[in-house]
XYZ file of C-alpha atoms in Angstrom:
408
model
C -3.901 -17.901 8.064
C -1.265 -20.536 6.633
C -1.229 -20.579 2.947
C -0.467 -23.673 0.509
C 2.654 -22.988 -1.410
C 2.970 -23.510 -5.227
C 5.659 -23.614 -6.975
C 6.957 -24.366 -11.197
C 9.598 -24.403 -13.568
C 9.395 -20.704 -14.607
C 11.796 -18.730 -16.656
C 13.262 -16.599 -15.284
C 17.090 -14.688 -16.015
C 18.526 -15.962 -19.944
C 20.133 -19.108 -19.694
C 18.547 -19.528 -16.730
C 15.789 -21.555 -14.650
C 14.296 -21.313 -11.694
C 13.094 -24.738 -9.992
C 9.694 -24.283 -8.905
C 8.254 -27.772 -8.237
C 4.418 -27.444 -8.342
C 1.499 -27.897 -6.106
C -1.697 -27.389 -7.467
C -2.317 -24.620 -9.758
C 0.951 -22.600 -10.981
C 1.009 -19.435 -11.589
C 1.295 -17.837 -15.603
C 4.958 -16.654 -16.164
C 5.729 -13.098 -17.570
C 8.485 -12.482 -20.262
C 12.088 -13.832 -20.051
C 14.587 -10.411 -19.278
C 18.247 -10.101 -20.217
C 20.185 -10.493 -16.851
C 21.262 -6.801 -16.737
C 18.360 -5.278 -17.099
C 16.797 -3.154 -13.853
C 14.714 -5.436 -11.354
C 11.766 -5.211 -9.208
C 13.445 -5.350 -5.682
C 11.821 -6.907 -2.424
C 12.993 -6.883 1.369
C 11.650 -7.816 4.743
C 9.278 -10.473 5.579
C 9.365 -13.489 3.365
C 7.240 -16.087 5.511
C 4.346 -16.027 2.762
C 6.681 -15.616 -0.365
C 5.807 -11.869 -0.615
C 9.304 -10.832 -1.911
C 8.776 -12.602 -5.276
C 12.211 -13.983 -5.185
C 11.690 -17.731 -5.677
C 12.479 -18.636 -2.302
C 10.487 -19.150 1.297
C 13.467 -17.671 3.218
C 11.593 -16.017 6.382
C 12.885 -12.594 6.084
C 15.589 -10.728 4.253
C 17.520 -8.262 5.418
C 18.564 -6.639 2.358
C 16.862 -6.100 -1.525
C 16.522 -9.353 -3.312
C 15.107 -9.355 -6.796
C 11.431 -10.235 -7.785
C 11.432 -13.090 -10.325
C 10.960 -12.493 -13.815
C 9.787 -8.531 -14.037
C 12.173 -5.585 -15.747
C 11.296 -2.395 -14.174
C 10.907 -1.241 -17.885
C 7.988 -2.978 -17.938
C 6.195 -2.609 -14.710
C 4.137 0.643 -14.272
C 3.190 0.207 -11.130
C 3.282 -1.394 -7.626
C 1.846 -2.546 -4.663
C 2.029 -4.013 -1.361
C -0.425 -6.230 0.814
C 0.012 -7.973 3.781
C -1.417 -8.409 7.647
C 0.534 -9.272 10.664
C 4.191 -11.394 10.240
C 3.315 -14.267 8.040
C 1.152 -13.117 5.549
C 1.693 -10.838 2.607
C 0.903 -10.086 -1.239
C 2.419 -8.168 -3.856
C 1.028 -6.877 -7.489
C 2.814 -5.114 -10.351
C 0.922 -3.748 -13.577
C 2.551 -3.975 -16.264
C 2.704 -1.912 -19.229
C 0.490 -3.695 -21.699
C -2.137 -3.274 -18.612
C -2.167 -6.732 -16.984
C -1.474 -7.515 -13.177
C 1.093 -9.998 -11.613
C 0.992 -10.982 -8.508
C 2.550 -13.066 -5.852
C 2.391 -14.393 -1.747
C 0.161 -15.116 0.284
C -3.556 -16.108 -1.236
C -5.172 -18.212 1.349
C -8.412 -15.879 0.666
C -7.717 -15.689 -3.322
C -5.792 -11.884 -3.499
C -3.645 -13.323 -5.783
C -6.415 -13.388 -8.354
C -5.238 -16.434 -10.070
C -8.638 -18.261 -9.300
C -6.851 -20.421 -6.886
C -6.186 -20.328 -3.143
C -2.567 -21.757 -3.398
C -0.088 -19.058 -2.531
C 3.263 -18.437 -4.993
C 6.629 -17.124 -4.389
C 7.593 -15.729 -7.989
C 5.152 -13.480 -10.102
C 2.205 -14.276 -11.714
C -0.627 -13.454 -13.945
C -4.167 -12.333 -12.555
C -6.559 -13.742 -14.365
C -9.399 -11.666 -16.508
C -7.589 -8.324 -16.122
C -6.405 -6.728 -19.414
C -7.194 -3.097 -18.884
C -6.045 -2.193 -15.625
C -4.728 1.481 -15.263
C -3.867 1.609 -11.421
C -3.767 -1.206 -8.148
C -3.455 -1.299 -4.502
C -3.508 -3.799 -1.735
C -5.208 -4.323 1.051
C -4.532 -7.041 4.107
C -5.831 -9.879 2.288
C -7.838 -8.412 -0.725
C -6.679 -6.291 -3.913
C -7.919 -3.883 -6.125
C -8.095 -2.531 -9.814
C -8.525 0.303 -11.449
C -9.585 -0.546 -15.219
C -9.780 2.089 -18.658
C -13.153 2.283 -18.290
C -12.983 3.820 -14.629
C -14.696 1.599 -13.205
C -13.143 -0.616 -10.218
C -12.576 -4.621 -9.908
C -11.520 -6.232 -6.723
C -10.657 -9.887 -5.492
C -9.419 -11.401 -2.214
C -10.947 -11.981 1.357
C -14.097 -10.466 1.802
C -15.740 -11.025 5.085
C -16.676 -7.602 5.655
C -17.841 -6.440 2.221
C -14.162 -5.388 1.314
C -14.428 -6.262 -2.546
C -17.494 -4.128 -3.016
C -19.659 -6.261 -5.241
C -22.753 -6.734 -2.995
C -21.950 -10.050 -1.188
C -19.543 -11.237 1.364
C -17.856 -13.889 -0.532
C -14.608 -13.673 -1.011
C -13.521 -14.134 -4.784
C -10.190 -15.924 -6.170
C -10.954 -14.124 -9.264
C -11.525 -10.299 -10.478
C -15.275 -9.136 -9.601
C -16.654 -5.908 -10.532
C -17.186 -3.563 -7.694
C -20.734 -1.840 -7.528
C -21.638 1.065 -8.412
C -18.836 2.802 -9.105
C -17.908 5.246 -12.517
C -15.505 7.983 -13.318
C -12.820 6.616 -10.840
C -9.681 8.461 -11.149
C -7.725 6.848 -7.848
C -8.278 3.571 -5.498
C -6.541 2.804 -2.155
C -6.930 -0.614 0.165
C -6.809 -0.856 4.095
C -6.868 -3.745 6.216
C -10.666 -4.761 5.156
C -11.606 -2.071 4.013
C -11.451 0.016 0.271
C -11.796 3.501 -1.242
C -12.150 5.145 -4.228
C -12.009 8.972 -5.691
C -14.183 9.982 -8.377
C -13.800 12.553 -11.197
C -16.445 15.041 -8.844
C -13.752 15.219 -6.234
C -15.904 12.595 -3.823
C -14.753 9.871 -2.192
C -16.318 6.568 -1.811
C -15.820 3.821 0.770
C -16.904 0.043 1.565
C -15.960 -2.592 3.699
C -15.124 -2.628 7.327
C -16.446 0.109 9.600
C -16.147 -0.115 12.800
C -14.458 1.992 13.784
C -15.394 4.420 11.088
C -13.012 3.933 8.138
C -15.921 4.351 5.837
C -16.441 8.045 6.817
C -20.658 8.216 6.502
C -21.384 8.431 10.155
C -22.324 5.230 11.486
C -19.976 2.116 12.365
C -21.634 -0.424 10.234
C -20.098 -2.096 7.850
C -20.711 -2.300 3.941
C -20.170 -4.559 1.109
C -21.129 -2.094 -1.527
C -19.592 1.637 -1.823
C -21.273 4.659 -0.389
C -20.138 8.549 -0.203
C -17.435 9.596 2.473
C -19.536 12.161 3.998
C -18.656 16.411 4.277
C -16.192 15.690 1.809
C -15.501 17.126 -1.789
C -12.575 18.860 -4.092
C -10.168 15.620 -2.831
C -7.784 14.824 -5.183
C -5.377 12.375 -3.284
C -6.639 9.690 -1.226
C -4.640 7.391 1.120
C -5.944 4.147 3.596
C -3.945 2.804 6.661
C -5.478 -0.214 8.288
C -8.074 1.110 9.777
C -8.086 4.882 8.622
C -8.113 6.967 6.088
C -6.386 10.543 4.402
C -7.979 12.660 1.927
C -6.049 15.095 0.254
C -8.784 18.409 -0.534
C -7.712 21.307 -3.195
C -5.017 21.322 -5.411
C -1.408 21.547 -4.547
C 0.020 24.885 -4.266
C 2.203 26.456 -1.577
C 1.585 30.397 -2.109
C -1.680 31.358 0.063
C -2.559 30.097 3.123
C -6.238 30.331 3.737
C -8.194 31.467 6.623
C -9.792 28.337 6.664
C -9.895 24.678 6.543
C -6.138 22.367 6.141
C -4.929 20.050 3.431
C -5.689 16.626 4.936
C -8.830 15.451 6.135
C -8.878 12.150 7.973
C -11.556 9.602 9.549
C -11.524 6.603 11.344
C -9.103 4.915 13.748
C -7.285 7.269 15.963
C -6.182 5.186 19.112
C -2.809 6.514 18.677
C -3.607 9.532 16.952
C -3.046 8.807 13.420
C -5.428 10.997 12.621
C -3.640 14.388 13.578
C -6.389 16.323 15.261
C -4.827 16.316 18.732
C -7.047 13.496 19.745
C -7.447 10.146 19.935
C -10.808 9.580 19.750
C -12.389 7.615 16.677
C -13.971 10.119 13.828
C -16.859 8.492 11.908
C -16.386 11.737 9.560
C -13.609 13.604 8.018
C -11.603 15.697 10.459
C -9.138 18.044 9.903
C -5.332 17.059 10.485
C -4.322 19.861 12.315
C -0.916 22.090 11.469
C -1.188 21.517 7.379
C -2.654 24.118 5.952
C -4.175 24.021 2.572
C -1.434 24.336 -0.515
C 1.518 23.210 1.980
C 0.666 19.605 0.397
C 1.678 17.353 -2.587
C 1.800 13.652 -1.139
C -0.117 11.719 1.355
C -0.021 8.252 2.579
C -0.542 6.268 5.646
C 1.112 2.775 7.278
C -0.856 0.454 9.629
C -1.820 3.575 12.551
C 0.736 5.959 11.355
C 0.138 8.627 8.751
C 2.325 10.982 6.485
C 2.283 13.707 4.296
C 4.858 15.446 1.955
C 5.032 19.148 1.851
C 4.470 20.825 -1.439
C 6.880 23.976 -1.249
C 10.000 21.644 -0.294
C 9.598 18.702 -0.353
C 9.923 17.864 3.189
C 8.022 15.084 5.542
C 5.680 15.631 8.180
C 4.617 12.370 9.970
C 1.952 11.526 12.961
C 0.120 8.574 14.783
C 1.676 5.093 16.427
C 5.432 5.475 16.886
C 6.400 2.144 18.462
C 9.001 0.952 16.748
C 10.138 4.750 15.602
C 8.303 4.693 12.596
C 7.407 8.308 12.623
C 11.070 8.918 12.573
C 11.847 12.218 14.715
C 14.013 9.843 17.114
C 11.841 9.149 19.575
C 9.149 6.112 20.151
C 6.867 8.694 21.286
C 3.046 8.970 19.683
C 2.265 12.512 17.740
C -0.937 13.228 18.101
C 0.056 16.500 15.587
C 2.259 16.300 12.500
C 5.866 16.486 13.328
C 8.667 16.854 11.047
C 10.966 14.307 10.280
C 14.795 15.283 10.445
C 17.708 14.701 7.871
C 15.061 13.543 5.493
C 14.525 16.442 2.356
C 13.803 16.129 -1.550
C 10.929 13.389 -0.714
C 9.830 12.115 -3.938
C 7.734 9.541 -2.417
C 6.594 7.698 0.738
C 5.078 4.715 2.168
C 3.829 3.429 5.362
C 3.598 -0.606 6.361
C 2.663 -1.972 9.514
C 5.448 -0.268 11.353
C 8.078 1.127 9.093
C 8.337 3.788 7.021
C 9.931 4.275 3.225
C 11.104 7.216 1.143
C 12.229 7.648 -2.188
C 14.034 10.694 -2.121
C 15.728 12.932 -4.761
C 18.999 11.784 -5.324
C 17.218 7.928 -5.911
C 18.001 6.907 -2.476
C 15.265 5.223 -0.772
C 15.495 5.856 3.188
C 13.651 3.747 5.881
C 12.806 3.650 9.513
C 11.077 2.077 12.281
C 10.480 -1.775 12.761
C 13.356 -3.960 11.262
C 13.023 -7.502 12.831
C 12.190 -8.908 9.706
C 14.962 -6.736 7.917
C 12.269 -4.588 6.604
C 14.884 -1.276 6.407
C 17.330 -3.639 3.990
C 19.994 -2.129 5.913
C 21.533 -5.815 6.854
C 20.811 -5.593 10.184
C 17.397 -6.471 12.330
C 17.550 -3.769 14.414
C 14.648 -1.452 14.861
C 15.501 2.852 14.165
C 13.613 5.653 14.904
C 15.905 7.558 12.745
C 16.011 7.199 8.689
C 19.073 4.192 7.419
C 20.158 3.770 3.626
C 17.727 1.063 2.269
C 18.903 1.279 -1.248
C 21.898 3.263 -2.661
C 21.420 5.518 -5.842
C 19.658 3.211 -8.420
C 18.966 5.498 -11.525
C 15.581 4.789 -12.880
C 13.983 4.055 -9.057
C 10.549 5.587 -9.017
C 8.092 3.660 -7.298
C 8.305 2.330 -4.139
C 5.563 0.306 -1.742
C 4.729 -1.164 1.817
C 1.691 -3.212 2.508
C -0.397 -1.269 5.792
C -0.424 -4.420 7.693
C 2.755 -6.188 6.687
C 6.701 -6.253 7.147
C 7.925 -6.046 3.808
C 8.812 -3.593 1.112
C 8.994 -2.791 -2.818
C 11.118 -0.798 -4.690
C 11.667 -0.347 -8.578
């Protein structure tokens, strides 16, 4: 869907303006920073204004900086997005409100409009959010309280409040308490509780929401044979769980560190199949302990192990997002070479990020919008330097369904 763009006069660097001539309603501006402070940084896709730089360029090829937002003060990021032309992004800040900018032809900017932005800004009616994620065209938040607040497209019961309206502005999701963790697909949304369950809502058919049947729900309901789960992860149409706590020193006689449901065409699952699982599965060749990270890009899915802090990575391999070299599908977690001291990781449609140790971030897979930042457009199946050393880089993000990525 083509979104209308918006655009102000918004401050941006001291001494400084940024001409953004408006159309309709503009979005609110965050804090003028002193030019040398550490940025937000954006790369890839661009079509929908999802880098946050001010500009409608299509693509970029390397890291541009998001308008307006020192990484001092943003906690927190995220990335949303579907196929080439449409994409979102959302920071939380520190005094606990969101920004956001992109695409918002379904409202997932939050700003009670449908007009889409290219710089930052503010979601409206959120002052207590402790945690966000994106989905393909909907968002999420995770508030003080615990409970959950979502806004965006909604066709398939994706922002959990008992309707299938979508919703420019925040809505409270049904239902839902003592949420410690939230994660978006494509159209579909989870949430971990305190108990160690995991709830679901939204699109289902091919069984993203885990309870057994393929129909879709627009309020939350338990991920079924599932419990002790204390990281939770969505692609775009499937999902990780995470069971038991990290901890690399006994391998049990039973059961693995990952459990997965849902979409498994191309195996992103990783139980040697690819047949669809309406209930959790195990991913085979993890074993419980060997796990501290999890997280999953459109069909591909990835976890970091606990004892060194290597990656293992499984599912669609197209454009060599897996990264072992090949474009060959794993149907079983494989380890990917040359790439140690994982800090973090991220999956998007068809690319993968790293932040590793030494504050490099490391991608691979798709490039033809410039998604690896490595100046070039050309796809590898093999990790490339994204971003030299950048001291103070600790979050990075990739929307599921999108071409673009986040790093601050």
């Amino acid at each position: 869907m083509t979104n209308s763009r918006t655009r102000r006069l918004r401050p941006v660097l001291a001494g400084a303006l940024a001409a953004l001539t408006a159309f309709g309603l503009a979005a609110t501006p965050v804090s003028t920073a002193h030019a040398q402070e550490k940025r937000l940084k954006a790369w890839g896709n661009n079509r929908s204004g999802q880098l946050g730089d001010g500009t409608w360029t299509d693509f970029r090829t390397t890291a541009t900086t998001v308008l307006g937002l020192t990484s001092a003060e943003v906690v927190k990021i995220a990335a949303g997005g579907y196929g080439p032309t449409n994409g979102h992004g959302l920071a939380l800040l520190t005094d606990r409100t969101v920004q956001s900018w992109g695409a918002n032809g379904s409202g997932q900017l939050g700003d009670g409009s449908v007009f889409g932005h290219n710089a930052p800004g503010q979601v409206v009616n959120l002052s207590s959010a402790t945690d966000i994620a994106a989905g393909g065209a909907h968002s999420l938040a995770l508030l003080a309280d615990q409970t959950v607040v979502s806004w965006g497209k909604n066709n398939y019961g994706q922002l959990g409040n008992g309707t299938n309206m979508d919703s420019s502005v925040p809505v409270r999701v049904e239902g839902l308490n003592k949420v410690i963790a939230i994660a978006a697909g494509l159209n579909h949304s989870l949430a971990l509780r305190e108990d160690g369950t995991v709830w679901a809502w939204g699109y289902n058919i091919n069984g993203q929401l885990g309870d057994g049947t393929s129909a879709s729900r627009n309020v939350p309901s338990p991920v079924a044979n599932l419990t002790g789960v204390t990281r939770i992860a969505a692609g775009c149409n499937h999902n990780l769980a995470l069971v038991g706590p990290p901890s690399a020193t006994t391998k049990p006689t039973s059961g693995n560190a990952v459990k997965a449901w849902g979409y498994n065409a191309t195996g992103q699952l990783g139980d040697n199949s690819t047949i669809n699982r309406y209930t959790p599965v195990d991913t085979q060749g993890i074993w419980l302990g060997g796990v501290s990270q999890i997280a999953a890009g459109c069909n591909h899915s990835l976890a970091v192990t606990d004892s060194d802090n290597r990656l293992k990575a499984w599912g669609q391999n197209t454009s060599g997002q897996i990264g072992d070299g090949t474009t060959d599908y794993r149907i079983t977690p494989v380890s990917v070479p040359d790439i140690k001291g994982v800090q973090l990781v991220a999956g998007g449609r068809e690319h993968t990020v790293a932040l590793l140790g030494d504050n490099t971030v490391r991608s691979w897979g798709a490039n033809g919008s410039g998604q690896l930042a490595n100046g070039t457009t050309t796809d590898s199946p093999t990790p490339v330097t994204s971003l030299t050393a950048l001291t103070g880089v600790d979050k990075i993000a990739a929307p599921v369904g999108g071409d673009f990525s986040l790093a601050n």
